[in-house]
């Protein structure tokens, strides 16, 4: 574009300039239709019409320059306007303006820059950013910015469907936990027995406490309170499995304290919202136990959850797939991914509170045993997940422990050993 050689760069970046340029172009077109020539220009109407247009263009330039200067005159020049270099070839840079003073808005902006520029239309990873904003809206995130960028790039690069990730869970999840507790796992053995304890209100009608604590590993969900409920669901915890919304709340506390079950309890977390990677960057260094997540594992769980939800919807209603109500906003529950985790690191998996209750009493009507919440979250399809758990039980009790009947999981290359479901 030849104009950029002699027009000031501030003018080219100004929206008012481009709007006024439209007026100029419209005037030039009107001249061709004799709208301007209808005026009396004297002896040389064509020359004088061009002079009028040049005068109009000069006026536009002055106005645009004045607007650009006054726009930044009242602000610090260093933070006034930082251009983000294109993250992909041929991509136009966006502008980050210093009037973004909210941290969540800032993170959303930067994440969109990375997600838009990290992959081309063929989903190949693109280059790194050439430059990033030199200062943040608030200094709170400044020490963790480099770690956040690294986590975000890794998360984007690994976000694809790979069912074989189930074979790596022993190395990725069990390995760091064993090292943290100074246990050897050279042979990469599975845990013997694991209990995954859900938060279903149906547990209040049970006395599984001692049975749950007898397991080698006990997995609990989303930091649900257990004090006062030991008779129903035990008091032992080995792994605290949570979604990143829980960590986001913990990040507001001193030293990101997020260990209601004990400071030495390992945390396994999946990312439910991308901005929460900043919370992970902030909290990871101060936690003794590891924070672990893998987007490939998330993708596999999501595929299974959606398949069961769509399949059950079509089977139960007789409607077509296009009428599935969760086209937007659907997400698997934390409990389902905790079950998937146990399948990859445990020989025997016992599920507690993963069954729909039957009855009309007060405890049956609770969604969570530790709250008064009665309604289920609309983003989850619990009914479909219950069918998935039943299929796991059937597959584990077959002669070969084959999972060929379970979509997507059949491609994982793992054997389903023993799965049992205990209700209330």
PDB file of N, CA and C in Angstrom, residues 12 33 58 68 73 81 87 89 116 144 211 220 227 237-238 243 246 254 265 295 298 318 334 348 378 395 397 423:
ATOM      1  N   UNK A  12      -2.825   5.889  10.047  1.00  0.00           N
ATOM      2  CA  UNK A  12      -3.266   4.636   9.463  1.00  0.00           C
ATOM      3  C   UNK A  12      -3.933   3.730  10.485  1.00  0.00           C
ATOM      4  N   UNK A  33     -20.559  10.957 -11.310  1.00  0.00           N
ATOM      5  CA  UNK A  33     -21.973  11.024 -11.668  1.00  0.00           C
ATOM      6  C   UNK A  33     -22.467  12.467 -11.723  1.00  0.00           C
ATOM      7  N   UNK A  58      -7.057  16.773   2.334  1.00  0.00           N
ATOM      8  CA  UNK A  58      -6.164  17.433   3.286  1.00  0.00           C
ATOM      9  C   UNK A  58      -6.872  17.691   4.606  1.00  0.00           C
ATOM     10  N   UNK A  68      -5.938  11.426  16.556  1.00  0.00           N
ATOM     11  CA  UNK A  68      -4.987  10.444  17.053  1.00  0.00           C
ATOM     12  C   UNK A  68      -4.142  11.000  18.174  1.00  0.00           C
ATOM     13  N   UNK A  73      -3.107  11.818  24.406  1.00  0.00           N
ATOM     14  CA  UNK A  73      -2.428  12.908  25.100  1.00  0.00           C
ATOM     15  C   UNK A  73      -2.584  12.837  26.602  1.00  0.00           C
ATOM     16  N   UNK A  81      -0.471   2.338  23.862  1.00  0.00           N
ATOM     17  CA  UNK A  81      -0.875   1.416  22.810  1.00  0.00           C
ATOM     18  C   UNK A  81       0.275   0.492  22.499  1.00  0.00           C
ATOM     19  N   UNK A  87       0.854 -13.569  15.325  1.00  0.00           N
ATOM     20  CA  UNK A  87       1.295 -14.877  15.768  1.00  0.00           C
ATOM     21  C   UNK A  87       1.321 -15.874  14.618  1.00  0.00           C
ATOM     22  N   UNK A  89       1.727 -16.263  10.110  1.00  0.00           N
ATOM     23  CA  UNK A  89       2.117 -15.610   8.869  1.00  0.00           C
ATOM     24  C   UNK A  89       0.915 -15.001   8.176  1.00  0.00           C
ATOM     25  N   UNK A 116      -6.016 -17.787  18.374  1.00  0.00           N
ATOM     26  CA  UNK A 116      -6.242 -17.436  16.978  1.00  0.00           C
ATOM     27  C   UNK A 116      -4.980 -17.630  16.159  1.00  0.00           C
ATOM     28  N   UNK A 144       4.143 -14.195  37.165  1.00  0.00           N
ATOM     29  CA  UNK A 144       3.748 -15.500  36.640  1.00  0.00           C
ATOM     30  C   UNK A 144       3.471 -15.469  35.143  1.00  0.00           C
ATOM     31  N   UNK A 211     -15.585 -49.056  54.357  1.00  0.00           N
ATOM     32  CA  UNK A 211     -15.259 -49.737  53.099  1.00  0.00           C
ATOM     33  C   UNK A 211     -14.445 -48.824  52.183  1.00  0.00           C
ATOM     34  N   UNK A 220     -11.369 -38.068  45.759  1.00  0.00           N
ATOM     35  CA  UNK A 220     -12.540 -37.244  46.090  1.00  0.00           C
ATOM     36  C   UNK A 220     -12.626 -36.074  45.114  1.00  0.00           C
ATOM     37  N   UNK A 227     -15.970 -33.655  56.669  1.00  0.00           N
ATOM     38  CA  UNK A 227     -16.113 -33.614  58.123  1.00  0.00           C
ATOM     39  C   UNK A 227     -17.592 -33.692  58.501  1.00  0.00           C
ATOM     40  N   UNK A 237      -8.289 -39.632  52.141  1.00  0.00           N
ATOM     41  CA  UNK A 237      -8.184 -39.029  50.804  1.00  0.00           C
ATOM     42  C   UNK A 237      -6.757 -39.190  50.307  1.00  0.00           C
ATOM     43  N   UNK A 238      -6.607 -39.676  49.091  1.00  0.00           N
ATOM     44  CA  UNK A 238      -5.288 -39.821  48.468  1.00  0.00           C
ATOM     45  C   UNK A 238      -5.100 -38.817  47.344  1.00  0.00           C
ATOM     46  N   UNK A 243     -12.041 -29.602  39.109  1.00  0.00           N
ATOM     47  CA  UNK A 243     -11.987 -28.770  37.914  1.00  0.00           C
ATOM     48  C   UNK A 243     -11.332 -27.443  38.281  1.00  0.00           C
ATOM     49  N   UNK A 246     -12.439 -24.682  40.949  1.00  0.00           N
ATOM     50  CA  UNK A 246     -12.088 -24.803  42.360  1.00  0.00           C
ATOM     51  C   UNK A 246     -10.748 -24.134  42.621  1.00  0.00           C
ATOM     52  N   UNK A 254      -4.447 -16.951  50.703  1.00  0.00           N
ATOM     53  CA  UNK A 254      -3.023 -16.823  50.986  1.00  0.00           C
ATOM     54  C   UNK A 254      -2.315 -18.103  50.555  1.00  0.00           C
ATOM     55  N   UNK A 265      -1.879 -33.865  50.349  1.00  0.00           N
ATOM     56  CA  UNK A 265      -2.753 -34.562  49.397  1.00  0.00           C
ATOM     57  C   UNK A 265      -2.507 -34.043  47.984  1.00  0.00           C
ATOM     58  N   UNK A 295      -4.658 -31.916  28.213  1.00  0.00           N
ATOM     59  CA  UNK A 295      -5.830 -31.661  27.368  1.00  0.00           C
ATOM     60  C   UNK A 295      -6.230 -32.846  26.499  1.00  0.00           C
ATOM     61  N   UNK A 298      -8.636 -34.700  28.501  1.00  0.00           N
ATOM     62  CA  UNK A 298      -9.909 -33.974  28.490  1.00  0.00           C
ATOM     63  C   UNK A 298     -10.692 -34.261  27.213  1.00  0.00           C
ATOM     64  N   UNK A 318     -36.500 -40.718  20.408  1.00  0.00           N
ATOM     65  CA  UNK A 318     -36.831 -41.015  19.026  1.00  0.00           C
ATOM     66  C   UNK A 318     -36.571 -39.853  18.085  1.00  0.00           C
ATOM     67  N   UNK A 334     -17.151 -33.584  36.604  1.00  0.00           N
ATOM     68  CA  UNK A 334     -15.843 -33.884  37.200  1.00  0.00           C
ATOM     69  C   UNK A 334     -15.776 -35.349  37.609  1.00  0.00           C
ATOM     70  N   UNK A 348      -8.533 -52.262  40.335  1.00  0.00           N
ATOM     71  CA  UNK A 348      -9.923 -52.399  40.742  1.00  0.00           C
ATOM     72  C   UNK A 348     -10.484 -51.020  41.069  1.00  0.00           C
ATOM     73  N   UNK A 378     -27.259 -27.939  34.402  1.00  0.00           N
ATOM     74  CA  UNK A 378     -27.821 -28.205  33.079  1.00  0.00           C
ATOM     75  C   UNK A 378     -26.759 -28.515  32.038  1.00  0.00           C
ATOM     76  N   UNK A 395     -18.335 -54.536  30.925  1.00  0.00           N
ATOM     77  CA  UNK A 395     -17.083 -54.830  30.228  1.00  0.00           C
ATOM     78  C   UNK A 395     -16.055 -55.449  31.164  1.00  0.00           C
ATOM     79  N   UNK A 397     -16.553 -57.307  33.741  1.00  0.00           N
ATOM     80  CA  UNK A 397     -16.921 -58.651  34.177  1.00  0.00           C
ATOM     81  C   UNK A 397     -16.997 -59.645  33.020  1.00  0.00           C
ATOM     82  N   UNK A 423     -24.404 -47.794  45.258  1.00  0.00           N
ATOM     83  CA  UNK A 423     -25.353 -46.701  45.402  1.00  0.00           C
ATOM     84  C   UNK A 423     -25.575 -46.340  46.850  1.00  0.00           C
TER      85      UNK A 423
END
